[in-house]
XYZ file of C-alpha atoms in Angstrom:
459
model
C 4.693 -12.560 -17.113
C 1.046 -12.513 -18.664
C -0.723 -14.044 -15.234
C -0.730 -15.485 -11.836
C 1.698 -18.127 -11.743
C 2.361 -21.202 -8.724
C 6.298 -20.506 -9.426
C 9.727 -19.317 -7.721
C 11.843 -18.249 -10.688
C 11.819 -14.549 -9.453
C 14.030 -13.175 -7.195
C 10.844 -12.351 -4.916
C 10.116 -15.695 -4.143
C 13.781 -16.947 -4.995
C 15.383 -15.077 -2.224
C 12.191 -16.028 0.062
C 13.180 -19.643 -0.093
C 17.023 -18.930 0.386
C 16.851 -18.142 3.532
C 14.014 -20.771 4.377
C 16.131 -23.417 3.248
C 19.381 -22.630 4.711
C 17.117 -22.201 8.607
C 19.210 -24.301 10.868
C 17.125 -23.107 14.320
C 14.498 -20.980 13.255
C 11.846 -19.440 11.514
C 9.060 -16.772 12.457
C 6.797 -15.580 9.163
C 3.717 -12.895 9.518
C 2.006 -12.576 6.754
C -1.146 -12.076 4.435
C -1.694 -15.514 3.594
C -0.985 -17.660 0.919
C -2.075 -18.218 -2.918
C -0.195 -21.018 -4.655
C 2.984 -20.867 -3.541
C 3.494 -24.210 -3.607
C 7.840 -24.171 -4.040
C 7.654 -21.577 -0.442
C 4.981 -24.357 1.550
C 7.574 -27.373 0.401
C 10.590 -25.060 1.893
C 8.528 -24.651 4.694
C 7.214 -28.505 5.311
C 11.495 -29.601 4.727
C 12.308 -27.167 7.442
C 10.533 -27.994 9.822
C 10.817 -31.635 9.200
C 15.009 -30.933 9.705
C 13.545 -29.558 12.756
C 13.809 -26.403 12.384
C 11.233 -24.352 14.895
C 8.425 -22.739 13.113
C 5.419 -20.097 14.177
C 3.277 -17.697 11.734
C 1.054 -14.965 12.053
C -1.708 -13.966 8.904
C -4.831 -12.319 8.654
C -7.873 -12.830 9.120
C -11.266 -11.188 9.201
C -13.918 -11.486 12.498
C -15.314 -14.176 11.425
C -12.285 -16.074 10.543
C -11.992 -15.703 7.012
C -8.325 -15.084 5.169
C -8.904 -13.780 1.442
C -6.246 -16.158 0.113
C -7.249 -19.226 -1.011
C -4.477 -21.363 -0.263
C -3.492 -19.965 3.837
C -5.921 -22.315 5.488
C -4.082 -25.797 3.906
C -1.165 -23.681 5.598
C -1.855 -23.430 8.534
C -3.151 -27.248 8.383
C 0.178 -27.765 7.264
C 2.398 -26.794 9.622
C 0.748 -25.719 12.676
C 1.692 -23.069 15.046
C 0.281 -20.391 12.843
C -1.522 -17.885 14.860
C -4.246 -14.952 13.585
C -5.636 -11.489 14.395
C -9.017 -12.671 14.973
C -9.629 -11.885 18.652
C -7.694 -8.318 18.211
C -10.647 -7.579 15.620
C -13.371 -9.067 17.727
C -12.244 -7.461 20.806
C -11.044 -3.614 18.946
C -14.581 -3.961 17.145
C -16.222 -3.860 20.515
C -14.532 -0.723 21.665
C -14.171 1.325 18.610
C -16.432 4.071 19.073
C -15.059 6.513 16.193
C -14.741 8.265 12.796
C -11.830 8.151 11.426
C -12.347 11.472 9.617
C -13.938 12.890 12.831
C -17.482 14.524 13.105
C -19.195 16.999 10.459
C -17.269 17.979 7.981
C -16.010 21.394 7.167
C -16.617 21.131 3.076
C -19.703 20.611 1.474
C -19.753 16.856 0.358
C -19.316 16.109 -2.834
C -22.127 15.586 -5.103
C -24.125 11.694 -4.945
C -21.346 10.475 -2.165
C -22.520 8.565 1.089
C -19.240 7.915 2.730
C -17.219 10.255 5.060
C -15.674 13.046 3.677
C -12.163 14.195 3.730
C -11.667 18.090 3.604
C -8.577 18.823 1.311
C -6.530 22.186 0.586
C -2.915 22.582 -0.418
C -1.130 25.947 -0.422
C 0.187 26.330 -4.496
C 1.705 29.723 -4.320
C -0.945 32.174 -4.750
C -3.535 30.104 -4.529
C -5.291 27.249 -3.282
C -6.361 23.607 -4.544
C -9.274 22.752 -3.003
C -10.704 19.028 -2.704
C -13.619 17.254 -1.118
C -13.464 13.304 -0.765
C -15.716 10.930 0.078
C -16.907 7.594 -1.316
C -19.573 7.004 -3.219
C -21.062 4.090 -0.913
C -21.152 3.712 3.087
C -18.173 2.808 4.019
C -18.761 -0.866 6.061
C -17.165 -0.789 9.189
C -14.418 -2.624 8.462
C -11.151 -4.036 10.432
C -7.698 -3.600 10.733
C -5.810 -6.300 9.111
C -2.830 -8.361 9.658
C -0.271 -6.637 6.716
C 3.056 -7.562 7.435
C 5.021 -9.161 4.995
C 8.544 -10.548 6.966
C 10.305 -13.718 8.091
C 12.935 -13.896 10.516
C 15.900 -16.838 10.207
C 17.206 -18.380 12.707
C 17.448 -14.778 14.820
C 19.994 -13.511 12.090
C 18.106 -12.463 9.092
C 15.067 -10.953 8.012
C 13.112 -10.985 4.841
C 10.435 -8.150 4.649
C 9.330 -6.027 1.532
C 5.727 -5.587 0.017
C 5.482 -8.606 -1.584
C 2.728 -11.743 -0.245
C 3.260 -15.111 -0.340
C 0.838 -14.988 -3.541
C 1.192 -16.059 -7.252
C 0.278 -12.564 -7.848
C 3.231 -11.184 -5.592
C 6.132 -14.210 -5.408
C 5.243 -15.227 -8.834
C 6.290 -12.208 -10.215
C 2.819 -10.681 -11.723
C 2.447 -7.983 -9.822
C 5.825 -4.978 -9.514
C 7.250 -5.142 -5.766
C 10.265 -4.531 -3.245
C 12.548 -6.885 -0.944
C 14.800 -6.350 0.878
C 16.900 -9.171 2.584
C 19.278 -8.147 5.530
C 21.162 -9.920 7.523
C 21.529 -8.130 11.298
C 20.460 -9.672 14.399
C 19.675 -6.798 15.956
C 16.789 -5.996 13.137
C 15.987 -9.773 13.388
C 15.455 -8.943 17.407
C 12.944 -6.462 17.034
C 11.072 -8.177 14.879
C 10.552 -10.969 16.595
C 9.825 -8.516 19.543
C 6.857 -7.050 17.027
C 6.224 -10.683 16.248
C 5.755 -12.061 19.720
C 3.510 -9.557 20.621
C 1.379 -11.165 17.988
C 1.401 -14.692 17.714
C 2.248 -15.424 21.935
C 0.399 -11.960 23.777
C -2.447 -11.998 20.579
C -1.774 -8.071 19.972
C -2.226 -7.125 16.768
C -3.181 -3.516 15.643
C -3.830 -0.548 18.456
C -3.222 -3.492 20.835
C 0.426 -2.917 20.369
C 2.755 -1.420 22.520
C 6.226 0.562 21.211
C 9.560 -0.463 21.604
C 10.942 3.152 21.074
C 13.606 4.130 18.132
C 15.021 1.282 16.444
C 18.425 1.574 14.571
C 21.226 -0.504 13.340
C 24.192 0.442 11.652
C 24.931 -2.485 8.399
C 27.213 -3.101 5.924
C 26.670 -0.779 3.093
C 23.026 0.734 5.261
C 21.710 2.866 8.132
C 18.404 0.795 8.675
C 15.386 2.656 11.000
C 12.499 0.601 11.638
C 9.270 1.228 12.399
C 6.136 -0.682 12.827
C 2.460 0.707 12.508
C 0.466 1.333 14.002
C 2.174 2.334 17.174
C 5.909 3.822 15.879
C 4.500 6.428 13.442
C 6.019 5.951 10.284
C 4.359 8.006 8.237
C 4.638 10.762 11.240
C 7.921 9.632 12.417
C 9.690 8.529 8.913
C 8.390 9.089 6.164
C 7.106 12.349 6.357
C 10.586 13.582 7.957
C 12.181 12.682 5.127
C 10.412 14.295 2.391
C 10.175 17.292 3.709
C 13.853 17.506 4.192
C 14.137 16.365 0.537
C 16.342 18.703 -1.683
C 16.547 16.836 -5.055
C 14.585 14.108 -6.396
C 11.745 11.698 -4.977
C 10.782 8.706 -6.580
C 8.099 7.216 -5.429
C 6.368 3.860 -6.422
C 3.653 3.129 -4.858
C -0.073 0.690 -5.054
C -2.209 3.516 -2.943
C -1.466 6.801 -2.371
C -4.665 8.374 -0.065
C -2.920 10.494 2.976
C -3.183 13.670 2.965
C -0.441 14.473 4.747
C 2.061 13.100 2.765
C 0.571 15.056 -0.375
C 0.858 17.933 0.969
C 4.543 17.340 1.918
C 5.206 16.316 -1.846
C 3.489 19.381 -3.178
C 5.500 21.613 -0.702
C 8.570 19.831 -1.922
C 7.574 20.564 -5.623
C 7.004 24.375 -4.436
C 10.784 24.235 -3.221
C 12.230 23.099 -6.549
C 12.677 19.376 -6.210
C 11.664 16.968 -8.945
C 8.796 14.275 -7.278
C 7.469 11.691 -10.103
C 5.142 9.260 -8.718
C 4.650 5.590 -10.132
C 0.969 4.436 -9.112
C -0.786 1.365 -9.707
C -4.193 1.619 -12.161
C -6.887 -0.255 -8.802
C -5.386 2.144 -5.940
C -5.862 4.653 -9.083
C -9.743 4.136 -9.034
C -9.668 4.734 -5.084
C -12.337 7.924 -4.393
C -9.363 8.461 -1.792
C -7.128 8.465 -4.412
C -4.597 12.199 -4.580
C -2.643 11.457 -7.428
C -4.931 13.549 -9.388
C -4.207 16.438 -7.014
C -1.044 15.739 -7.055
C -0.823 16.990 -11.387
C -3.184 19.781 -10.278
C -0.823 20.880 -8.776
C 2.391 20.105 -11.479
C 3.645 17.152 -10.087
C 4.170 13.963 -13.084
C 1.793 11.118 -11.878
C 2.220 7.935 -13.945
C -0.795 5.836 -13.901
C 0.294 2.263 -15.196
C -1.070 -0.243 -17.512
C 0.110 -3.454 -16.449
C -2.393 -6.486 -16.262
C -0.192 -6.666 -12.544
C 0.312 -4.373 -9.996
C 2.279 -2.350 -9.016
C 2.209 -3.393 -5.428
C 5.279 -1.573 -4.266
C 5.498 1.138 -1.247
C 8.267 2.529 -1.509
C 10.864 5.911 -2.113
C 13.576 6.813 -2.631
C 15.057 10.529 -2.085
C 18.060 12.665 -3.415
C 20.173 9.839 -3.802
C 20.139 8.706 0.404
C 17.196 7.158 1.206
C 15.137 4.774 0.685
C 11.561 4.257 1.869
C 10.462 0.044 1.955
C 8.224 -2.241 3.624
C 4.790 -3.172 3.105
C 2.604 -0.420 4.350
C 0.519 1.605 1.430
C 0.749 5.283 1.977
C -3.189 5.553 3.547
C -4.125 6.132 6.502
C -5.046 2.615 7.181
C -1.700 1.690 6.926
C -0.596 4.267 9.449
C -3.010 4.163 11.506
C -4.884 0.501 12.570
C -2.614 -2.466 10.250
C 0.013 -4.326 10.493
C 2.967 -3.130 8.854
C 6.989 -2.393 9.001
C 8.262 0.108 7.143
C 12.347 0.737 6.915
C 14.151 3.721 5.916
C 17.449 2.996 4.899
C 20.026 4.995 4.591
C 22.327 4.435 1.603
C 23.870 6.244 -1.439
C 24.609 2.769 -3.213
C 20.868 1.331 -2.811
C 19.096 4.470 -2.937
C 21.139 4.371 -6.583
C 20.001 1.658 -7.079
C 16.301 2.448 -6.517
C 16.809 5.775 -8.752
C 18.432 3.910 -11.204
C 15.311 1.357 -11.377
C 12.790 4.002 -11.133
C 14.427 5.849 -14.562
C 13.931 2.521 -16.115
C 10.293 2.224 -14.832
C 9.434 5.924 -15.864
C 10.814 5.543 -19.334
C 8.833 2.139 -20.306
C 5.707 3.810 -19.082
C 4.351 6.132 -21.972
C 3.506 9.586 -21.527
C 0.419 9.457 -22.418
C -0.286 8.229 -18.612
C 0.574 10.916 -17.484
C -2.864 12.175 -17.685
C -4.779 8.683 -18.441
C -6.606 6.728 -15.928
C -6.981 3.300 -17.246
C -9.062 1.137 -16.341
C -7.780 -2.391 -14.034
C -9.401 -4.344 -15.907
C -9.752 -3.065 -20.119
C -7.748 -3.926 -22.955
C -5.506 -1.557 -22.220
C -4.272 -2.928 -18.831
C -1.896 -5.771 -20.438
C -2.630 -9.076 -20.340
C -5.505 -8.202 -17.080
C -8.509 -9.446 -19.723
C -6.471 -12.741 -20.262
C -4.864 -13.268 -16.706
C -8.047 -14.894 -14.632
C -7.901 -12.128 -12.359
C -10.983 -10.008 -10.841
C -8.451 -6.775 -11.073
C -10.998 -3.833 -10.882
C -12.866 -6.089 -7.846
C -16.537 -5.980 -9.143
C -16.792 -9.552 -9.756
C -16.259 -10.290 -13.097
C -12.672 -11.357 -14.546
C -11.051 -11.437 -17.855
C -14.205 -11.114 -21.192
C -17.134 -11.564 -18.409
C -15.897 -8.097 -17.179
C -17.841 -5.289 -19.812
C -14.107 -3.184 -19.264
C -12.648 -6.352 -21.662
C -15.670 -5.488 -24.753
C -16.227 -4.434 -27.843
C -16.893 -1.415 -25.941
C -16.308 -0.258 -22.849
C -17.937 1.679 -20.455
C -16.213 4.981 -19.441
C -15.218 4.900 -16.105
C -17.304 6.692 -13.735
C -14.778 10.549 -13.312
C -13.053 10.928 -10.531
C -13.929 13.397 -8.231
C -13.705 17.268 -8.705
C -10.914 19.896 -7.712
C -10.329 23.538 -8.083
C -8.004 26.005 -7.687
C -8.933 29.392 -5.889
C -6.545 32.357 -6.148
C -5.653 33.404 -2.209
C -6.768 36.814 -2.321
C -5.111 38.394 1.047
C -5.454 34.715 2.787
C -2.066 33.962 4.091
C -3.174 30.139 4.279
C -5.034 27.883 2.592
C -8.074 26.838 3.953
C -10.661 24.100 3.520
C -13.488 26.448 4.086
C -12.230 29.344 1.943
C -14.861 28.484 -0.674
C -18.324 26.466 -0.196
C -18.504 25.374 -3.909
C -14.382 24.216 -4.611
C -15.944 20.448 -3.186
C -18.118 20.167 -5.893
C -19.873 20.318 -9.377
C -23.151 20.896 -10.123
C -24.785 17.742 -10.658
C -25.796 16.389 -13.554
C -29.085 15.277 -13.718
C -30.172 11.796 -11.725
C -30.638 9.993 -14.658
C -27.771 10.650 -16.075
C -25.510 10.298 -12.343
C -22.791 7.676 -13.678
C -22.963 5.120 -11.188
C -20.203 4.303 -8.118
C -16.757 3.659 -8.826
C -16.068 0.161 -8.145
C -14.795 -1.053 -4.553
C -11.840 -0.026 -4.546
C -10.079 0.811 -0.613
C -11.267 -2.905 1.628
C -9.452 -5.734 2.583
C -9.921 -7.286 -1.398
C -8.007 -4.830 -2.822
C -5.362 -4.828 -0.256
C -4.344 -8.770 -0.897
C -2.997 -8.449 -4.085
């Protein structure tokens, strides 16, 4: 598709509308918001008119704003829709910690002001060292209600990475949807919904209901909600650690340092690891894709107009990871998210086949490239009406779409150093590992575009 569209002609959307149209009693939904999806809105209105009880929650910041332009219309049309605004305000008053904690153990990268993340990865006889930090100070941003799920008649669930928007359910971005018909799974999603809708409890205010696993006809499904169920610690990472053959990953953001550690360890023990990543996510200053490349793991950064918006993986032809959670610390520790761990040879095989086709379709020069997400290199990004790189400009007005586009600022450096007599890698073993000699101030590149905040989550 050449641009976002107010249409519902792809399975990402039609599967949702079919479920809404089948509703007889109730629809509960938790969505980031809505933009230009008139077919979905019409289906919800029709369901309400035939007597279906509808409730919803959406994301709002402390000022009550939602990123998507049709969200207010959705709320006004349907009613019964709550948000995380009050929870954001409450948490903001309580918050008194730095996510990266205290003074960094490594040297700050030159020209950065944000929190420093010190990194050390074991490559066998050497260590891969780096320090990541944003060029500008990170303002205290709210956690987001980032779920995308519908529960229909307490019997079926629609969920995954797809926002109800012209770019996601409209078919411009790459996404993954899961439709499950299970009363038990629906009950767990309803319990999560009730915490938010009835209790006003979002983000770190929520409580866990314990381990959630159900046997379906073709899969065993585990469900973990963020942040209370620790989906990375107890879901994603254990599956990566037990991998023995192959790991195929398609993600929007990959900034979680511990997941990267597990992927490098899997690669070292002979697992075939491949990653397809979004080009906007790759410009995030905490992105770990260059470290994966340095460790020998092939990573292709897409060059489409739309985004690689999945948060998914398949492992060893037996397991699928899906849901709304980006592979970031915010996705694990603060946002409202849901992650499905699907144990199924059939579905994992389906994902691997999809990934093989995706990998083959992306040219091999993307194994080393970092395409500008708004440039002539990136598909229809210069004509899609979208500010793909979040710099306030789009299409012909964006410098990246000009005849002589400026060079992108370099990503933060990394360094491989010998272990010597050390048994383990340590961030303090080489004080120079976190930076290179800085160029003269007059030649310093501009800061990287801001791609890590609330807006970046929205597409």
